[in-house]
Coordinates of C-alpha atoms in Angstrom, one line a residue:
M5 CA -72.8 37.1 -13.5
A6 CA -74.6 34.6 -11.3
T7 CA -71.5 32.6 -10.5
Q8 CA -68.1 33.0 -8.7
Y9 CA -66.3 31.3 -11.6
A10 CA -64.1 33.8 -13.4
I11 CA -63.8 33.3 -17.1
T12 CA -60.2 34.0 -18.4
G13 CA -58.4 34.4 -21.7
T14 CA -57.2 37.0 -24.1
T15 CA -58.1 35.1 -27.3
A16 CA -61.3 33.4 -28.5
K17 CA -59.7 30.0 -28.1
E18 CA -58.6 30.7 -24.5
I19 CA -62.0 32.1 -23.6
T20 CA -63.7 29.1 -25.1
A21 CA -61.4 26.7 -23.2
S22 CA -62.0 28.6 -19.9
V23 CA -65.8 28.3 -20.2
E24 CA -65.5 24.6 -21.2
R25 CA -63.3 23.9 -18.3
G26 CA -65.8 25.6 -15.9
V27 CA -68.6 23.5 -17.3
A28 CA -66.7 20.2 -17.2
E29 CA -65.6 20.8 -13.6
G30 CA -69.1 21.8 -12.5
A31 CA -68.3 25.4 -11.6
L32 CA -70.6 26.6 -14.4
E33 CA -73.8 24.6 -13.9
P34 CA -76.6 24.1 -16.5
G35 CA -78.6 27.3 -16.7
T36 CA -75.8 29.5 -15.5
A37 CA -75.8 32.8 -17.3
L38 CA -72.6 33.9 -19.0
P39 CA -71.6 37.6 -18.9
P40 CA -72.9 39.9 -21.8
V41 CA -70.4 40.0 -24.6
R42 CA -69.4 43.6 -24.0
G43 CA -69.2 43.2 -20.3
L44 CA -66.8 40.2 -20.5
A45 CA -64.8 41.9 -23.2
E46 CA -64.3 45.0 -21.0
R47 CA -63.2 42.9 -18.0
L48 CA -60.8 40.8 -20.0
G49 CA -59.4 43.7 -22.0
V50 CA -60.3 42.3 -25.4
S51 CA -62.5 43.3 -28.2
P52 CA -66.2 42.4 -28.2
G53 CA -65.6 40.5 -31.4
T54 CA -63.2 38.1 -29.7
V55 CA -65.8 37.2 -27.0
A56 CA -68.5 36.9 -29.6
T57 CA -66.4 34.5 -31.6
A58 CA -65.8 32.4 -28.4
Y59 CA -69.5 32.3 -27.7
K60 CA -70.3 31.3 -31.3
E61 CA -67.8 28.4 -30.9
L62 CA -69.4 27.3 -27.6
R63 CA -72.9 27.5 -29.2
G64 CA -71.8 25.4 -32.1
R65 CA -70.6 22.7 -29.8
A66 CA -73.8 22.8 -27.7
I67 CA -72.0 23.9 -24.5
V68 CA -74.1 27.1 -24.3
V69 CA -77.4 28.3 -25.8
T70 CA -78.6 31.8 -26.5
R71 CA -82.1 32.8 -25.3
G72 CA -82.6 36.2 -26.9
R73 CA -83.0 38.7 -24.2
G74 CA -82.3 36.0 -21.7
G75 CA -78.7 36.1 -22.8
T76 CA -76.2 33.2 -23.2
V77 CA -76.5 30.4 -20.7
V78 CA -74.9 27.0 -20.1
S79 CA -76.9 24.3 -21.9
A80 CA -79.2 22.0 -19.9
A81 CA -77.1 19.0 -21.0
P82 CA -73.7 20.5 -22.2
A83 CA -71.7 18.2 -24.4
V84 CA -68.7 18.4 -22.1
A85 CA -70.4 17.2 -18.9
S86 CA -72.9 14.4 -18.2
R87 CA -76.1 15.0 -16.2
R88 CA -76.4 12.1 -13.8
P89 CA -79.5 11.2 -11.9
P90 CA -79.5 12.0 -8.2
R91 CA -77.9 9.4 -6.0
V92 CA -80.4 7.3 -4.1
P93 CA -80.3 8.1 -0.4
A94 CA -79.3 5.3 1.9
G95 CA -82.1 3.2 3.2
L96 CA -84.7 4.1 0.6
R97 CA -86.5 1.8 -1.9
D98 CA -85.4 2.9 -5.3
L99 CA -88.3 3.4 -7.7
A100 CA -86.6 6.0 -9.8
G101 CA -84.1 4.2 -11.9
G102 CA -86.3 2.6 -14.6
H103 CA -84.4 -0.7 -14.4
P104 CA -85.7 -4.2 -14.9
D105 CA -86.0 -6.7 -12.0
P106 CA -82.7 -8.6 -11.8
E107 CA -84.7 -11.7 -10.9
L108 CA -86.3 -11.6 -14.3
L109 CA -83.1 -11.4 -16.3
P110 CA -81.3 -14.4 -17.7
H111 CA -77.8 -15.3 -16.5
L112 CA -75.2 -14.1 -18.9
V113 CA -72.7 -16.7 -20.1
P114 CA -70.0 -15.4 -22.5
P115 CA -69.5 -17.5 -25.6
S116 CA -66.9 -20.2 -25.2
L117 CA -65.3 -19.5 -28.5
L118 CA -63.6 -16.1 -28.6
S119 CA -62.7 -14.4 -31.8
P120 CA -59.4 -16.0 -33.1
G121 CA -56.5 -13.6 -33.3
A122 CA -56.4 -9.9 -33.9
R123 CA -58.4 -9.2 -37.0
S124 CA -60.9 -6.7 -38.3
H125 CA -64.6 -7.5 -38.7
R126 CA -65.3 -4.5 -40.9
G127 CA -65.9 -6.7 -43.9
T128 CA -68.5 -8.8 -42.0
P129 CA -69.8 -6.6 -39.2
R130 CA -72.9 -8.6 -38.4
L131 CA -73.2 -12.3 -37.7
A132 CA -75.4 -13.8 -40.3
R133 CA -77.2 -16.1 -37.8
L134 CA -77.9 -13.1 -35.5
E135 CA -79.3 -11.2 -38.5
K136 CA -81.7 -14.0 -39.1
V137 CA -82.8 -14.1 -35.5
A138 CA -83.3 -10.3 -35.6
R139 CA -85.4 -10.6 -38.7
D140 CA -87.5 -13.3 -37.2
W141 CA -87.9 -11.1 -34.1
L142 CA -89.1 -8.0 -36.1
A143 CA -91.0 -9.4 -39.0
P144 CA -94.0 -10.9 -37.1
D145 CA -94.8 -7.4 -35.8
G146 CA -95.0 -6.1 -39.4
V147 CA -91.6 -4.3 -39.4
P148 CA -90.0 -4.5 -42.9
T149 CA -86.7 -6.2 -42.5
E150 CA -85.1 -6.0 -45.9
H151 CA -82.5 -3.5 -44.6
L152 CA -81.1 -4.3 -41.2
T153 CA -78.2 -3.0 -39.1
F154 CA -76.8 -3.3 -35.5
A155 CA -75.7 -0.7 -33.0
H156 CA -74.5 -0.4 -29.4
G157 CA -78.0 0.4 -28.1
A158 CA -80.7 2.8 -29.2
L159 CA -79.0 5.9 -28.0
D160 CA -75.9 5.0 -30.0
L161 CA -77.9 4.5 -33.1
I162 CA -80.1 7.6 -32.7
G163 CA -77.1 9.8 -31.9
R164 CA -75.2 8.6 -34.9
L165 CA -78.2 9.1 -37.2
L166 CA -79.0 12.6 -36.0
S167 CA -75.4 13.7 -36.3
V168 CA -75.3 12.5 -39.9
E169 CA -78.7 13.7 -41.0
L170 CA -79.0 17.0 -39.2
R171 CA -76.8 20.1 -38.5
P172 CA -76.6 22.2 -35.3
G173 CA -79.6 24.3 -35.0
D174 CA -82.0 21.9 -36.8
A175 CA -85.1 20.9 -34.9
V176 CA -86.1 17.5 -33.7
A177 CA -89.6 16.6 -32.4
M178 CA -89.4 14.8 -29.1
E179 CA -92.1 13.3 -26.8
D180 CA -93.1 15.5 -23.9
P181 CA -92.7 14.1 -21.3
G182 CA -90.0 11.9 -22.8
Y183 CA -86.9 9.9 -22.1
H184 CA -84.5 12.2 -20.4
H185 CA -81.3 10.7 -22.0
L186 CA -82.7 11.3 -25.4
L187 CA -83.6 14.8 -24.6
D188 CA -80.1 15.4 -23.3
L189 CA -78.6 13.8 -26.4
V190 CA -80.5 16.1 -28.7
T191 CA -79.3 19.1 -26.8
A192 CA -75.7 17.9 -26.7
L193 CA -75.7 17.5 -30.5
G194 CA -76.6 21.2 -30.8
L195 CA -80.1 20.5 -32.1
R196 CA -83.3 22.2 -31.0
T197 CA -86.1 20.2 -29.2
V198 CA -89.7 20.7 -30.3
P199 CA -91.9 19.1 -27.7
V200 CA -94.8 16.9 -28.8
A201 CA -97.4 16.1 -26.2
V202 CA -98.3 12.5 -25.4
D203 CA -101.2 10.6 -23.9
D204 CA -102.0 7.0 -23.2
R205 CA -101.8 6.3 -27.0
G206 CA -98.4 7.9 -27.5
I207 CA -97.7 11.1 -29.4
R208 CA -100.8 13.1 -30.2
P209 CA -101.5 13.8 -33.9
E210 CA -102.4 17.4 -33.4
A211 CA -99.2 18.1 -31.5
L212 CA -97.2 16.2 -34.2
R213 CA -98.9 18.3 -36.9
V214 CA -97.7 21.5 -35.2
A215 CA -94.2 20.2 -34.9
L216 CA -94.0 19.2 -38.6
R217 CA -95.3 22.6 -39.6
A218 CA -92.6 24.2 -37.5
G219 CA -90.0 22.5 -39.8
V220 CA -88.6 19.6 -37.7
R221 CA -86.1 17.5 -39.6
A222 CA -86.6 14.3 -37.4
V223 CA -89.1 12.8 -35.0
V224 CA -88.2 10.4 -32.2
C225 CA -91.0 8.4 -30.6
S226 CA -91.9 5.2 -28.8
P227 CA -94.7 2.9 -30.2
R228 CA -95.3 1.3 -26.8
A229 CA -94.0 1.4 -23.2
Q230 CA -93.3 5.1 -23.7
N231 CA -91.0 6.4 -21.1
P232 CA -92.1 7.9 -18.7
Y233 CA -95.8 8.1 -19.6
G234 CA -96.3 4.4 -20.5
G235 CA -98.3 5.1 -23.7
S236 CA -98.8 2.6 -26.5
F237 CA -100.0 3.3 -30.1
S238 CA -103.4 2.0 -30.9
E239 CA -104.1 1.0 -34.6
A240 CA -106.1 4.2 -35.0
R241 CA -103.4 6.4 -33.5
R242 CA -100.8 4.8 -35.7
D243 CA -102.8 5.5 -38.8
A244 CA -103.5 9.1 -37.8
L245 CA -99.7 9.7 -37.2
V246 CA -98.8 8.0 -40.5
E247 CA -101.2 10.4 -42.3
E248 CA -99.3 13.4 -40.8
F249 CA -95.9 11.9 -41.7
R250 CA -96.9 11.4 -45.3
K251 CA -97.3 15.1 -45.7
E252 CA -93.6 15.6 -44.9
P253 CA -91.7 12.7 -46.6
D254 CA -88.3 14.1 -46.0
V255 CA -88.6 13.9 -42.2
L256 CA -86.7 11.1 -40.6
V257 CA -89.0 9.0 -38.3
V258 CA -87.2 7.2 -35.5
E259 CA -89.3 4.6 -33.7
N260 CA -87.7 3.4 -30.5
D261 CA -89.2 0.1 -29.4
H262 CA -87.0 -0.2 -26.3
A263 CA -89.1 -2.6 -24.2
S264 CA -90.4 -4.7 -27.1
S265 CA -90.4 -8.3 -25.7
V266 CA -91.7 -7.2 -22.2
A267 CA -93.9 -4.3 -23.2
D268 CA -97.2 -6.3 -22.8
A269 CA -98.8 -4.4 -25.6
P270 CA -99.1 -5.2 -29.4
L271 CA -96.9 -3.2 -31.7
H272 CA -98.7 -0.9 -34.1
T273 CA -95.6 0.3 -36.0
L274 CA -95.3 3.4 -38.1
T275 CA -93.0 1.5 -40.5
T276 CA -96.0 -0.2 -42.2
G277 CA -97.2 3.1 -43.5
G278 CA -94.9 3.4 -46.5
L279 CA -92.8 6.2 -45.1
A280 CA -89.8 7.4 -47.1
R281 CA -87.4 7.9 -44.2
W282 CA -87.7 5.7 -41.2
V283 CA -85.9 3.5 -38.7
H284 CA -87.3 1.0 -36.1
V285 CA -84.8 0.2 -33.3
R286 CA -85.0 -2.4 -30.6
T287 CA -82.6 -3.0 -27.7
V288 CA -82.3 -6.0 -25.3
S289 CA -81.1 -4.3 -22.2
K290 CA -84.6 -4.2 -20.6
F291 CA -85.0 -8.0 -20.7
L292 CA -81.6 -9.7 -21.4
G293 CA -79.3 -7.5 -19.3
T294 CA -78.5 -3.9 -18.8
D295 CA -74.9 -4.5 -19.7
L296 CA -75.8 -5.9 -23.2
R297 CA -75.4 -2.8 -25.2
W298 CA -76.8 -4.2 -28.5
A299 CA -79.6 -3.0 -30.8
A300 CA -81.1 -4.2 -34.0
A301 CA -82.5 -1.6 -36.4
A302 CA -84.6 -2.0 -39.6
C303 CA -84.7 1.0 -41.8
D304 CA -85.0 2.4 -45.3
P305 CA -81.9 2.0 -47.6
T306 CA -80.8 5.6 -47.4
T307 CA -80.8 5.5 -43.6
L308 CA -78.9 2.2 -43.6
A309 CA -76.2 3.6 -45.9
R310 CA -75.7 6.7 -43.8
H311 CA -75.7 4.9 -40.5
D312 CA -73.3 2.1 -41.5
G313 CA -71.1 4.6 -43.3
R314 CA -70.5 6.5 -40.1
L315 CA -70.3 3.4 -38.0
L316 CA -67.5 2.1 -40.3
L317 CA -65.5 5.2 -39.6
T318 CA -65.9 5.0 -35.8
S319 CA -66.2 1.7 -33.9
G320 CA -66.4 -0.2 -37.2
W321 CA -68.7 -2.9 -35.9
V322 CA -70.5 -4.2 -32.9
S323 CA -68.4 -6.7 -30.9
H324 CA -68.8 -10.2 -32.3
L325 CA -68.5 -11.4 -28.7
L326 CA -71.5 -9.4 -27.8
Q327 CA -73.4 -10.6 -30.8
E328 CA -72.6 -14.2 -29.9
T329 CA -73.9 -13.7 -26.4
V330 CA -77.1 -12.1 -27.7
H331 CA -77.6 -14.8 -30.2
G332 CA -77.2 -17.5 -27.6
L333 CA -79.8 -15.9 -25.3
M334 CA -82.3 -15.1 -28.0
T335 CA -82.3 -18.7 -29.3
D336 CA -82.5 -20.3 -25.8
A337 CA -85.8 -21.9 -24.8
D338 CA -85.4 -21.1 -21.1
T339 CA -84.7 -17.5 -21.8
R340 CA -87.8 -17.2 -24.0
A341 CA -89.9 -18.7 -21.2
L342 CA -88.3 -16.2 -18.7
L343 CA -89.3 -13.3 -21.0
A344 CA -92.9 -14.5 -21.2
R345 CA -92.9 -14.6 -17.4
A346 CA -91.3 -11.2 -17.1
Q347 CA -93.9 -9.6 -19.4
E348 CA -96.7 -10.9 -17.3
T349 CA -95.0 -9.9 -14.1
Y350 CA -94.3 -6.4 -15.2
A351 CA -97.9 -6.0 -16.4
L352 CA -99.3 -7.2 -13.1
R353 CA -97.0 -4.9 -11.0
R354 CA -97.7 -1.8 -13.1
N355 CA -101.5 -2.4 -13.3
T356 CA -101.7 -3.0 -9.6
L357 CA -100.0 0.3 -8.8
V358 CA -102.2 2.2 -11.3
R359 CA -105.3 0.6 -9.8
E360 CA -104.3 1.2 -6.2
L361 CA -103.5 4.9 -6.9
A362 CA -106.9 5.2 -8.6
G363 CA -108.5 3.7 -5.5
H364 CA -107.1 6.7 -3.6
G365 CA -108.5 9.1 -6.2
M366 CA -105.2 9.7 -7.9
E367 CA -104.7 10.0 -11.7
A368 CA -101.9 7.7 -13.0
H369 CA -100.8 6.7 -16.5
G370 CA -99.1 3.5 -17.6
V371 CA -100.8 1.2 -20.1
S372 CA -97.6 -0.6 -21.1
G373 CA -94.0 -1.0 -20.0
M374 CA -92.4 -0.7 -16.6
N375 CA -93.2 2.9 -15.6
V376 CA -96.1 4.9 -14.1
W377 CA -96.5 8.6 -14.5
V378 CA -98.5 10.5 -11.8
P379 CA -99.4 14.1 -12.4
V380 CA -98.7 16.4 -9.4
R381 CA -98.6 20.1 -8.7
D382 CA -95.3 20.2 -6.8
E383 CA -92.8 17.5 -7.8
S384 CA -90.3 18.4 -5.0
A385 CA -93.0 18.2 -2.3
V386 CA -94.1 14.7 -3.5
V387 CA -90.6 13.4 -3.9
N388 CA -89.6 14.6 -0.4
G389 CA -92.8 13.4 1.1
L390 CA -92.5 9.9 -0.3
R391 CA -88.8 9.9 0.8
S392 CA -90.0 10.4 4.4
H393 CA -92.0 7.1 3.9
G394 CA -89.0 5.3 2.6
W395 CA -89.6 5.6 -1.2
W396 CA -87.4 7.2 -3.8
V397 CA -89.2 8.3 -7.0
A398 CA -88.1 10.4 -9.9
A399 CA -89.2 14.0 -10.2
G400 CA -90.7 14.7 -13.6
A401 CA -88.6 17.8 -14.4
R402 CA -85.9 15.6 -16.0
F403 CA -88.4 14.2 -18.5
R404 CA -90.4 17.4 -19.3
T405 CA -90.0 20.2 -21.8
S406 CA -93.3 22.0 -21.5
A407 CA -95.6 19.3 -20.1
A408 CA -97.3 19.6 -16.7
P409 CA -95.4 18.4 -13.6
G410 CA -95.5 14.8 -12.5
V411 CA -93.4 12.0 -11.0
R412 CA -92.3 8.8 -12.6
I413 CA -92.5 5.6 -10.6
S414 CA -90.6 2.5 -11.9
A415 CA -92.8 -0.5 -11.0
A416 CA -90.5 -3.3 -12.3
E417 CA -89.6 -4.5 -8.8
L418 CA -92.8 -3.3 -7.1
T419 CA -94.7 -6.4 -5.9
P420 CA -98.5 -6.0 -5.5
P421 CA -98.3 -5.8 -1.7
D422 CA -95.6 -3.1 -2.1
A423 CA -97.9 -1.3 -4.5
V424 CA -100.7 -1.2 -2.0
R425 CA -98.4 0.3 0.6
L426 CA -96.9 2.8 -1.8
A427 CA -100.3 4.0 -2.9
S428 CA -101.4 4.5 0.7
D429 CA -98.2 6.4 1.5
F430 CA -98.7 8.5 -1.6
A431 CA -102.2 9.4 -0.5
A432 CA -100.9 10.3 2.9
V433 CA -98.3 12.6 1.4
L434 CA -101.0 14.4 -0.6
G435 CA -103.2 14.6 2.4
E436 CA -100.5 16.4 4.3
S437 CA -100.4 19.1 1.7
E438 CA -103.2 19.1 -0.9
A439 CA -101.3 21.7 -2.8
T440 CA -98.8 19.2 -3.9
Y441 CA -101.2 17.3 -6.1
G442 CA -102.4 18.4 -9.5
G443 CA -104.3 15.3 -10.6

């Protein structure tokens, strides 16, 4: 056993609780191998069946996974412990967080009229005026808006749908590289991730075809501002993907348009392709405020019924105070003007960084959104090298399943002069050790 933590217990329930406690407290880290069933049974003085039952329970709750001859190990993102990003060292410029520029966010003013009294909104979970605003927001991009719902952000909606639609062990096709919180969420739900390669036009049709043939039950993808690669569907790419999806009508297609209003790329949505099972979700945290955990989602009627049925049994509804705040901002002329400026600013900053890196002979990807992906050979060497120059970027390991190494740079707050300096420092790091770069 590759850890000093001692699993205890004489019943399956006690053994399960002991492992869960070790994971939650950090004593059993992701990837840690658990003892073989017979070895642990002998040490604890119990039958192998007791240990096997405990391991089965842990697998069902996505705390551990079994890797054949590799044995049973703690999951990469166990459901009883959160994987947090590394803390930014003092004195470094943070380009790893993926956050918007605070200067390009509106000031949040809570609604003056609070909900009167203590009453349930289960009967009317959505404000009618915000539903209209959401439809007016989605429809011009071609998204069908007959069936609409709200959620506490994209992760909340996607997690709820996957837990209703799928069962532990089912497969989900995910972008590779892709958004690390979504990758962790799929693992925490006990689902299997099937990586789908991406390029500057989003997920690649041939990779999607392989995933669909492998029997995935759902696909999660971004039509633009793909995180971390920055890809954006072209019309031709969208049509090619729709053709693949039509061959598997029972697969749930989740389109996460997380940057929408500031993505600086047209939306070529999969939802116009007549798919049977689909949902298009948009959040506002990237351009109205990171604390506004609200999302609008258009979907097919079956998906709507399943999502809202589960929502009714949990939180019940999205806070009307939150809905009032979002409505006020989305109908405010000054906020709309700020969003237009934010979109132009983010495009300028991202494009400047890509151009400056290319000027130093470095490959970089980022045709939309706030992030730039730079392929490298040794992520740690690049991260530590840039750290010595005062920059903190994200190692790509958090975003990758089987994709080649890289680093993600969040360009939202990176002014053009800063981009020039960063590119120069990046080139210096690579010059110090050519083996770090794989571009």
